[in-house]
Amino acid sequence: GCFVFKPSTKKRRLSEKADHDFRSRSNDSEDTELRFVTCQSLWNQIKSETEQIQEDLNKQLLDNLVSFLSRSHSKFQEKTTEWTCRMKFREIPTAALVLGVNITDHDLTFRSLSDVLQDNVTPYIALLEAKDCPGIKNLMQKLMGQLMNHDIDEDSLEDEDSVQVSHNRVRCSMSSLISWYESVTKKTDSETPSKKRNSSSRHWQSPPVVVIFKDMESFATKVLQDFIAISSQHIHELPLVLIFGIATSPMIIHRLLPHSVSSLLCIELFQSLSCKEHLSTIIDKLLLTSQFPFKLGGKVLQVLINIFLYHDFSVQNFIKGFQLCIVEHFYSQPLSVLCCQLVDVEKRVYSLSHDQCENIRRLPSFRRYVEKQESGKQIELLTNDSFLKEETEKLLKDLHDYHENYVSILRCLHVFTSSLPKYPLGKQIRELHCACLENRVWETEEYESSLQLARMLNKTDLVTMLQQCVEILMSSSGKGFDKTVQKLKEFLTQFQNLEEASQERDVSVSSQKELQKKTDLYHLQKTLLELKESRRSKKLTKFEMLRFEIVDYIDSLVRKYLVPADDRTLHEILYFNAATVLRGHLNAAPRTALHTALNNPHCYLKNQALKCDGGGISNKAPDICIVYKLHLECGRLINLVDWLEAFSTVVTAAEEPNADAASSDQVDDIIHARFIRAVSELELLGFIKPSKQKTDHVARLTWGGC
Amino acid sequence: MPNLEHPAYPAADLLHLESLVPCRESQVSMLLSIFGERQQFSLPSIFIYGHTSSGKTYVMQTLLTTLQLPHVFVNCVEYFTSRLLLEEILIQLQSSSSDTEQTCPVHCDTLNDFVRLFKQAVASRELQDQTLYIVLDRAEQLREMEANILPAFLRLQELTDRNVTVVLLSEIVWELFRPNVGCFEPFTMYFPDYSIGHLQKILSQNHPPEYSADFYSAYINILLGVFYMVCRDLKELQHLAALNFAKYCEPVVRGEANERDTRKLWKNIEPHLKKAMQTVYLREISSSQWERLQHDGGEPGQLKGLSAHTHVELPYYSKFLLIAAYLASYNPVRTDKRFFLKHHGKIRKTNFMKKHEKTSNHLLGPKPFPLDRLLAILYSIVDNRVAPTANIFSQITSLVTLQLLSMVGQNDQLDGPRYKCTVSLDFIRAIAR
């Protein structure tokens, strides 16, 4: 079914941005070549960084799995004849791997898993997908194909043809798999130690055969049941280990497998890191760092995070989106050539062409900057290229410094806000980051309320927070934090002094003791009133004073360092802010686009003649557009004759207002043909379908018209 | 107690056989009398059925191997196509005939080939007209193969003109096998379930060497007391017995009780077994984890079972899609206008349903609904406006792959696909929180 949204009254603003091309440009005054190279190298850096992060994140899970695998068949090697082992039912060791709903990310995990297993445990790994295994036969074929093909790779090419022949003739059954396994393990036993010392030392004498079911949910129940039943009969000859990749919850095992089958398994549960934590780490390591010159603007980051949280939970897609931002930035912003490491800035700034200097002058943030300068400097900036370059270099350095400081102070602020009740500024640092990038955070209500809450923190919390802040600032690379650190340390020492001088509290304690002695109701009331009175009028305690002072100091830091990037001069060079472009790319709305194209062809065809005003139907529009617009006015069933009538009226209307009587009652053949073609095009697009309910009617599949 | 007697087989073998198949003596003696002497023709086909682990496979295998009768034993689940099955029978025949002769790869696509090759194989085996037994385990799978396989096996003796008997083992009754065109009726035989006394006897037979038979049999008694209500599967019980025996022995090993102190031992083991019933038996936690727990003396409560992890984290719109699907599945169409239309005066009624409607609808199960309805409900339950982006549609598809929704009658995409919501109310409640 299709949906049609009536166009809103507001006209969509068209992006008139001319198309740039990375390379094919008549004059290379805007350093396209260099931009391209910079973009590539930057992306490569980021890519290797993310891979490293993901490896670290998965390490725990993979280690657990490896130890499970090595444990699982240890008894198989010992061949113990102990009573319990003899009596016990041989179960297939199974790892249930809960990976979360983001199926697109699973591939990466499985790839690293199979790499790790290949290195540490066993060379015999088969990865099965549900779409390849509609029946048990296909499953066995796939399984044997993967295992035995691998064998060919391992044994180089010396005896390839013999294996190849047998492979074609091989019967897809468990018994042939077992005989293959026996032959393979025997071969490794008899191999000369010099030939493959490393491989035999890495794996054991009889390495387990690991079968990974990538998407457990999609497998047919019968296939899984049969496979498990078969392999459990041969578990003595073939040390099999199963790994179930589960996207939802481990309950699915019980739903898919009856007790008679699940009793053949020895299931252990492994859980991967939640994808939200995964994202937090990625954001922390990629965005909240001064390692990369390229930065995301607030709106863009919000778009990426929203796609993640609202739609797919896929970290891979997030990174892909980030990559798109980089490409888009370097592609559309000629000045992005300056988006490089600080070391290279000077050289690049001085090699800028005159056109590029003009580009700088055109930047809105630079204009604002110029307007603030005195007139003499203004003229210099606008006319003298070399002066401009000097200034630009200085400003860029400022911008880099700003970012470094920003990150450190942001972390400090996060230490405070993340421990407040109800998290007015968000629990995660990414929320805080977005808030700060978006606008002046100190002007928001949430900030105000969180300061209020911070003024009510107790002492121990406050001390630990201050200590954390000191640590963050000490470890940060930003300059100019010496004073801040000193100030914070001062606060800490003041706290210590407070502890020593706490006679004041003793007084209040003694008054409370007095209160307990009183038994007379009247006296009690009186003393209570007195106490209340004194508390109200009492001056703030030293601790409270100090607390106010600290919060005010933090506030001043925020106001100084957490200025939104949009306010900084030349931010366009480092920050990517084209959120609408990104949204169009990543969160496409095909139905809306189709509707726009048909309803308002001018939007895409850019033909002035097509520009229509209001709801009128122009006869110059393509036939399909006319037919589409007419069909919007119909109900669920459309009478073809009426439709044709309306079509011919529209088409002929403007052409010949003084139409002859001859053509009025008989529709022109050409118009008829055009109509039929347009209608069948609509059918192809899925807007209508032939109906059997009424003759000469078509059913409308779109919705929302009338 | 009927002693096994048969003139054709040596008495020592029979005695040994009898010790191996406790509680199945009558069935074995019945089978022996059907089989007759080695050279005598037997029935063309025998159909043996009985519940899971009533000893069908075990008895047949022990009987044939102890008496050294020529036989072929095939599991029909393992050889899932007719070609594999037939070839496997031939391979087993060839390989047991002579070890020196290298088994050439057999190709047998049809039953016709099979009969021909079977005759060759039997001739090369020099059986001296002894009856050959072909045992087909899990024979219910034969019904899924080509239509001619089952009838042909039932009268294989006639087709091949050799001294052969086909034994079918299955868990279901013969009536469910009978093809509608009719076929040769095999001799059917029923293996009854083991009674509690039988189970006690069989389980006690395999006592560990370091403990006395009485001690182990007392343990089995306790075990059966706990588990007999839920599980009569001999294999499973044996497994459980082996798993928990170490715990039972603990007081004895520590010297706190002697082997005859049954009451003390019972007190020690009973809660433990109860816990095992809720965890290991249901495969909530695996047997190896259970053993480790026992070894470390930890509480089983520390380890969460599989069912404890029911929570599924879903993206924001997926949650709403699922809730919308649930509402569409369990609410009748006519109530949509009342519940979801904004201009109805009472907007706050969205997720509310009348009580009597709810119960009846839940008993009926989910009903299919078209995509349009799902999206319409989605738009009405989400606060802000949702653009129909590609991401929303791909989420519906991924919910289908996750088996949270299921597609009904996927014939035509243009026709408007229909879905059903397959998750329970509890799941939706957890998500809606």
PDB file of C-alpha atoms in Angstrom, chain A residues 129-329:
ATOM      1  CA  GLU A 129      22.861 -18.224   7.440  1.00  0.00           C
ATOM      2  CA  ALA A 130      19.164 -18.974   7.459  1.00  0.00           C
ATOM      3  CA  LYS A 131      18.628 -17.870   3.917  1.00  0.00           C
ATOM      4  CA  ASP A 132      21.064 -20.508   2.649  1.00  0.00           C
ATOM      5  CA  CYS A 133      19.448 -23.301   4.600  1.00  0.00           C
ATOM      6  CA  PRO A 134      15.796 -23.783   3.786  1.00  0.00           C
ATOM      7  CA  GLY A 135      16.176 -27.526   4.306  1.00  0.00           C
ATOM      8  CA  ILE A 136      18.448 -29.892   6.162  1.00  0.00           C
ATOM      9  CA  LYS A 137      19.973 -30.933   2.869  1.00  0.00           C
ATOM     10  CA  ASN A 138      21.069 -27.418   1.993  1.00  0.00           C
ATOM     11  CA  LEU A 139      22.390 -26.972   5.478  1.00  0.00           C
ATOM     12  CA  MET A 140      24.566 -30.047   5.243  1.00  0.00           C
ATOM     13  CA  GLN A 141      25.795 -29.055   1.804  1.00  0.00           C
ATOM     14  CA  LYS A 142      26.703 -25.589   2.990  1.00  0.00           C
ATOM     15  CA  LEU A 143      28.359 -26.906   6.104  1.00  0.00           C
ATOM     16  CA  MET A 144      30.462 -29.477   4.322  1.00  0.00           C
ATOM     17  CA  GLY A 145      31.305 -27.052   1.584  1.00  0.00           C
ATOM     18  CA  GLN A 146      32.678 -24.545   4.060  1.00  0.00           C
ATOM     19  CA  LEU A 147      34.564 -27.060   6.155  1.00  0.00           C
ATOM     20  CA  MET A 148      36.137 -28.955   3.295  1.00  0.00           C
ATOM     21  CA  ASN A 149      36.908 -25.933   1.200  1.00  0.00           C
ATOM     22  CA  HIS A 150      38.762 -24.581   4.103  1.00  0.00           C
ATOM     23  CA  ASP A 151      40.695 -27.760   4.191  1.00  0.00           C
ATOM     24  CA  ILE A 152      41.858 -27.155   0.644  1.00  0.00           C
ATOM     25  CA  ASP A 153      43.083 -23.706   1.567  1.00  0.00           C
ATOM     26  CA  GLU A 154      44.967 -25.014   4.530  1.00  0.00           C
ATOM     27  CA  ASP A 155      46.764 -27.769   2.706  1.00  0.00           C
ATOM     28  CA  SER A 156      47.895 -25.410  -0.016  1.00  0.00           C
ATOM     29  CA  LEU A 157      47.455 -26.602  -3.548  1.00  0.00           C
ATOM     30  CA  GLU A 158      49.547 -29.701  -3.694  1.00  0.00           C
ATOM     31  CA  ASP A 159      46.772 -32.249  -3.631  1.00  0.00           C
ATOM     32  CA  GLU A 160      44.045 -30.024  -4.858  1.00  0.00           C
ATOM     33  CA  ASP A 161      42.760 -32.078  -7.743  1.00  0.00           C
ATOM     34  CA  SER A 162      42.353 -35.216  -5.721  1.00  0.00           C
ATOM     35  CA  VAL A 163      40.360 -33.351  -3.132  1.00  0.00           C
ATOM     36  CA  GLN A 164      38.398 -31.594  -5.806  1.00  0.00           C
ATOM     37  CA  VAL A 165      37.297 -34.852  -7.354  1.00  0.00           C
ATOM     38  CA  SER A 166      36.213 -36.315  -4.084  1.00  0.00           C
ATOM     39  CA  HIS A 167      34.482 -33.106  -3.212  1.00  0.00           C
ATOM     40  CA  ASN A 168      32.229 -33.311  -6.193  1.00  0.00           C
ATOM     41  CA  ARG A 169      31.341 -36.880  -5.477  1.00  0.00           C
ATOM     42  CA  VAL A 170      30.964 -36.403  -1.772  1.00  0.00           C
ATOM     43  CA  ARG A 171      27.720 -37.462  -0.181  1.00  0.00           C
ATOM     44  CA  CYS A 172      26.243 -34.823   2.030  1.00  0.00           C
ATOM     45  CA  SER A 173      25.807 -36.859   5.136  1.00  0.00           C
ATOM     46  CA  MET A 174      27.185 -36.863   8.603  1.00  0.00           C
ATOM     47  CA  SER A 175      29.149 -40.054   8.037  1.00  0.00           C
ATOM     48  CA  SER A 176      31.172 -38.514   5.238  1.00  0.00           C
ATOM     49  CA  LEU A 177      31.783 -35.503   7.430  1.00  0.00           C
ATOM     50  CA  ILE A 178      33.096 -37.769  10.130  1.00  0.00           C
ATOM     51  CA  SER A 179      35.388 -39.628   7.802  1.00  0.00           C
ATOM     52  CA  TRP A 180      36.650 -36.287   6.527  1.00  0.00           C
ATOM     53  CA  TYR A 181      37.318 -35.162  10.077  1.00  0.00           C
ATOM     54  CA  GLU A 182      39.171 -38.332  10.877  1.00  0.00           C
ATOM     55  CA  SER A 183      41.342 -38.043   7.816  1.00  0.00           C
ATOM     56  CA  VAL A 184      42.121 -34.410   8.520  1.00  0.00           C
ATOM     57  CA  THR A 185      43.077 -34.927  12.132  1.00  0.00           C
ATOM     58  CA  LYS A 186      45.131 -37.947  11.236  1.00  0.00           C
ATOM     59  CA  LYS A 187      46.944 -35.939   8.614  1.00  0.00           C
ATOM     60  CA  THR A 188      47.904 -33.270  11.076  1.00  0.00           C
ATOM     61  CA  ASP A 189      49.126 -35.964  13.417  1.00  0.00           C
ATOM     62  CA  SER A 190      51.387 -37.553  10.886  1.00  0.00           C
ATOM     63  CA  GLU A 191      52.611 -34.299   9.446  1.00  0.00           C
ATOM     64  CA  THR A 192      56.246 -33.572   9.754  1.00  0.00           C
ATOM     65  CA  PRO A 193      56.744 -31.128  12.578  1.00  0.00           C
ATOM     66  CA  SER A 194      58.960 -28.865  10.526  1.00  0.00           C
ATOM     67  CA  LYS A 195      56.326 -28.212   7.974  1.00  0.00           C
ATOM     68  CA  LYS A 196      53.617 -26.775  10.111  1.00  0.00           C
ATOM     69  CA  ARG A 197      54.893 -26.364  13.554  1.00  0.00           C
ATOM     70  CA  ASN A 198      53.049 -23.194  14.309  1.00  0.00           C
ATOM     71  CA  SER A 199      49.650 -24.388  13.228  1.00  0.00           C
ATOM     72  CA  SER A 200      49.825 -27.611  15.175  1.00  0.00           C
ATOM     73  CA  SER A 201      50.988 -25.808  18.267  1.00  0.00           C
ATOM     74  CA  ARG A 202      48.154 -23.330  18.035  1.00  0.00           C
ATOM     75  CA  HIS A 203      45.455 -25.951  17.753  1.00  0.00           C
ATOM     76  CA  TRP A 204      45.078 -29.132  19.667  1.00  0.00           C
ATOM     77  CA  GLN A 205      45.242 -32.650  18.404  1.00  0.00           C
ATOM     78  CA  SER A 206      41.542 -32.865  17.694  1.00  0.00           C
ATOM     79  CA  PRO A 207      40.209 -29.351  17.385  1.00  0.00           C
ATOM     80  CA  PRO A 208      36.462 -28.909  17.709  1.00  0.00           C
ATOM     81  CA  VAL A 209      34.323 -28.164  14.692  1.00  0.00           C
ATOM     82  CA  VAL A 210      32.503 -24.899  15.274  1.00  0.00           C
ATOM     83  CA  VAL A 211      29.205 -24.298  13.549  1.00  0.00           C
ATOM     84  CA  ILE A 212      27.859 -20.773  13.833  1.00  0.00           C
ATOM     85  CA  PHE A 213      24.199 -20.101  13.169  1.00  0.00           C
ATOM     86  CA  LYS A 214      24.248 -16.417  12.366  1.00  0.00           C
ATOM     87  CA  ASP A 215      20.577 -15.633  12.695  1.00  0.00           C
ATOM     88  CA  MET A 216      18.922 -18.166  14.901  1.00  0.00           C
ATOM     89  CA  GLU A 217      15.494 -16.542  14.660  1.00  0.00           C
ATOM     90  CA  SER A 218      15.175 -17.001  10.928  1.00  0.00           C
ATOM     91  CA  PHE A 219      16.056 -20.685  10.799  1.00  0.00           C
ATOM     92  CA  ALA A 220      13.244 -23.096  10.178  1.00  0.00           C
ATOM     93  CA  THR A 221      12.461 -25.092  13.283  1.00  0.00           C
ATOM     94  CA  LYS A 222      12.600 -28.415  11.529  1.00  0.00           C
ATOM     95  CA  VAL A 223      16.037 -27.824  10.054  1.00  0.00           C
ATOM     96  CA  LEU A 224      17.525 -26.966  13.412  1.00  0.00           C
ATOM     97  CA  GLN A 225      15.862 -29.868  15.145  1.00  0.00           C
ATOM     98  CA  ASP A 226      17.024 -32.359  12.573  1.00  0.00           C
ATOM     99  CA  PHE A 227      20.534 -31.039  12.551  1.00  0.00           C
ATOM    100  CA  ILE A 228      20.815 -31.170  16.310  1.00  0.00           C
ATOM    101  CA  ALA A 229      19.339 -34.654  16.444  1.00  0.00           C
ATOM    102  CA  ILE A 230      21.774 -35.921  13.831  1.00  0.00           C
ATOM    103  CA  SER A 231      24.856 -34.333  15.282  1.00  0.00           C
ATOM    104  CA  SER A 232      24.070 -35.430  18.800  1.00  0.00           C
ATOM    105  CA  GLN A 233      24.289 -39.022  17.612  1.00  0.00           C
ATOM    106  CA  HIS A 234      27.786 -38.455  16.360  1.00  0.00           C
ATOM    107  CA  ILE A 235      29.119 -36.198  19.049  1.00  0.00           C
ATOM    108  CA  HIS A 236      31.508 -38.947  20.097  1.00  0.00           C
ATOM    109  CA  GLU A 237      33.193 -39.046  16.744  1.00  0.00           C
ATOM    110  CA  LEU A 238      32.895 -35.410  15.785  1.00  0.00           C
ATOM    111  CA  PRO A 239      33.541 -32.804  18.479  1.00  0.00           C
ATOM    112  CA  LEU A 240      30.972 -30.289  17.419  1.00  0.00           C
ATOM    113  CA  VAL A 241      30.287 -26.935  19.048  1.00  0.00           C
ATOM    114  CA  LEU A 242      27.311 -24.821  18.099  1.00  0.00           C
ATOM    115  CA  ILE A 243      27.080 -21.066  18.376  1.00  0.00           C
ATOM    116  CA  PHE A 244      23.655 -19.485  18.082  1.00  0.00           C
ATOM    117  CA  GLY A 245      23.580 -15.833  17.120  1.00  0.00           C
ATOM    118  CA  ILE A 246      20.500 -14.440  18.788  1.00  0.00           C
ATOM    119  CA  ALA A 247      19.099 -10.996  18.107  1.00  0.00           C
ATOM    120  CA  THR A 248      16.171 -10.873  20.508  1.00  0.00           C
ATOM    121  CA  SER A 249      16.278 -12.864  23.715  1.00  0.00           C
ATOM    122  CA  PRO A 250      17.515 -16.348  24.581  1.00  0.00           C
ATOM    123  CA  MET A 251      13.917 -17.398  25.110  1.00  0.00           C
ATOM    124  CA  ILE A 252      13.840 -17.974  21.386  1.00  0.00           C
ATOM    125  CA  ILE A 253      15.763 -21.218  21.891  1.00  0.00           C
ATOM    126  CA  HIS A 254      12.941 -22.664  23.903  1.00  0.00           C
ATOM    127  CA  ARG A 255      10.446 -21.351  21.426  1.00  0.00           C
ATOM    128  CA  LEU A 256      12.178 -22.923  18.457  1.00  0.00           C
ATOM    129  CA  LEU A 257      13.265 -26.184  19.979  1.00  0.00           C
ATOM    130  CA  PRO A 258      11.086 -28.660  21.860  1.00  0.00           C
ATOM    131  CA  HIS A 259      12.367 -30.125  25.079  1.00  0.00           C
ATOM    132  CA  SER A 260      13.362 -33.367  23.415  1.00  0.00           C
ATOM    133  CA  VAL A 261      15.800 -31.435  21.225  1.00  0.00           C
ATOM    134  CA  SER A 262      16.968 -28.782  23.652  1.00  0.00           C
ATOM    135  CA  SER A 263      17.801 -31.560  26.092  1.00  0.00           C
ATOM    136  CA  LEU A 264      20.531 -32.561  23.655  1.00  0.00           C
ATOM    137  CA  LEU A 265      22.254 -29.229  24.128  1.00  0.00           C
ATOM    138  CA  CYS A 266      24.414 -27.839  26.849  1.00  0.00           C
ATOM    139  CA  ILE A 267      23.642 -24.163  26.460  1.00  0.00           C
ATOM    140  CA  GLU A 268      25.660 -21.356  27.938  1.00  0.00           C
ATOM    141  CA  LEU A 269      24.715 -17.752  27.544  1.00  0.00           C
ATOM    142  CA  PHE A 270      27.001 -14.976  26.344  1.00  0.00           C
ATOM    143  CA  GLN A 271      25.938 -11.410  26.018  1.00  0.00           C
ATOM    144  CA  SER A 272      27.565  -8.737  23.953  1.00  0.00           C
ATOM    145  CA  LEU A 273      27.836  -5.160  25.048  1.00  0.00           C
ATOM    146  CA  SER A 274      24.633  -3.190  24.697  1.00  0.00           C
ATOM    147  CA  CYS A 275      24.658  -1.135  21.543  1.00  0.00           C
ATOM    148  CA  LYS A 276      23.952   2.061  23.429  1.00  0.00           C
ATOM    149  CA  GLU A 277      27.099   1.635  25.456  1.00  0.00           C
ATOM    150  CA  HIS A 278      28.892   0.810  22.268  1.00  0.00           C
ATOM    151  CA  LEU A 279      27.720   4.079  20.740  1.00  0.00           C
ATOM    152  CA  SER A 280      28.740   6.032  23.824  1.00  0.00           C
ATOM    153  CA  THR A 281      32.241   4.673  23.562  1.00  0.00           C
ATOM    154  CA  ILE A 282      32.429   5.485  19.883  1.00  0.00           C
ATOM    155  CA  ILE A 283      31.233   9.035  20.445  1.00  0.00           C
ATOM    156  CA  ASP A 284      33.582   9.426  23.341  1.00  0.00           C
ATOM    157  CA  LYS A 285      36.585   8.256  21.366  1.00  0.00           C
ATOM    158  CA  LEU A 286      35.797   9.775  17.981  1.00  0.00           C
ATOM    159  CA  LEU A 287      34.037  13.026  18.669  1.00  0.00           C
ATOM    160  CA  LEU A 288      35.097  14.127  22.124  1.00  0.00           C
ATOM    161  CA  THR A 289      38.732  14.180  21.283  1.00  0.00           C
ATOM    162  CA  SER A 290      41.070  16.637  19.693  1.00  0.00           C
ATOM    163  CA  GLN A 291      42.738  13.899  17.681  1.00  0.00           C
ATOM    164  CA  PHE A 292      40.825  14.656  14.497  1.00  0.00           C
ATOM    165  CA  PRO A 293      40.439  18.119  13.036  1.00  0.00           C
ATOM    166  CA  PHE A 294      37.033  17.359  11.586  1.00  0.00           C
ATOM    167  CA  LYS A 295      34.058  17.933  13.884  1.00  0.00           C
ATOM    168  CA  LEU A 296      30.342  17.440  13.714  1.00  0.00           C
ATOM    169  CA  GLY A 297      27.976  20.306  14.319  1.00  0.00           C
ATOM    170  CA  GLY A 298      25.168  19.996  16.819  1.00  0.00           C
ATOM    171  CA  LYS A 299      22.328  19.450  14.391  1.00  0.00           C
ATOM    172  CA  VAL A 300      24.241  16.890  12.379  1.00  0.00           C
ATOM    173  CA  LEU A 301      25.150  14.926  15.458  1.00  0.00           C
ATOM    174  CA  GLN A 302      21.544  15.055  16.537  1.00  0.00           C
ATOM    175  CA  VAL A 303      20.452  13.607  13.195  1.00  0.00           C
ATOM    176  CA  LEU A 304      22.940  10.757  13.463  1.00  0.00           C
ATOM    177  CA  ILE A 305      22.006   9.977  17.042  1.00  0.00           C
ATOM    178  CA  ASN A 306      18.319  10.138  16.250  1.00  0.00           C
ATOM    179  CA  ILE A 307      18.688   7.668  13.431  1.00  0.00           C
ATOM    180  CA  PHE A 308      20.510   5.391  15.814  1.00  0.00           C
ATOM    181  CA  LEU A 309      18.044   5.648  18.670  1.00  0.00           C
ATOM    182  CA  TYR A 310      14.828   5.856  16.703  1.00  0.00           C
ATOM    183  CA  HIS A 311      15.488   3.533  13.860  1.00  0.00           C
ATOM    184  CA  ASP A 312      18.205   0.970  13.792  1.00  0.00           C
ATOM    185  CA  PHE A 313      20.464   0.763  16.866  1.00  0.00           C
ATOM    186  CA  SER A 314      23.266   0.098  14.450  1.00  0.00           C
ATOM    187  CA  VAL A 315      26.696   1.391  15.310  1.00  0.00           C
ATOM    188  CA  GLN A 316      27.913   0.497  11.842  1.00  0.00           C
ATOM    189  CA  ASN A 317      25.343   2.793  10.329  1.00  0.00           C
ATOM    190  CA  PHE A 318      26.369   5.527  12.691  1.00  0.00           C
ATOM    191  CA  ILE A 319      29.943   5.246  11.542  1.00  0.00           C
ATOM    192  CA  LYS A 320      28.818   5.145   7.932  1.00  0.00           C
ATOM    193  CA  GLY A 321      26.874   8.322   8.561  1.00  0.00           C
ATOM    194  CA  PHE A 322      29.954   9.887  10.071  1.00  0.00           C
ATOM    195  CA  GLN A 323      31.907   8.929   6.987  1.00  0.00           C
ATOM    196  CA  LEU A 324      29.272  10.501   4.810  1.00  0.00           C
ATOM    197  CA  CYS A 325      29.598  13.703   6.815  1.00  0.00           C
ATOM    198  CA  ILE A 326      33.323  13.759   6.204  1.00  0.00           C
ATOM    199  CA  VAL A 327      32.971  13.209   2.483  1.00  0.00           C
ATOM    200  CA  GLU A 328      30.193  15.752   2.207  1.00  0.00           C
ATOM    201  CA  HIS A 329      32.187  18.325   4.134  1.00  0.00           C
TER     202      HIS A 329
END
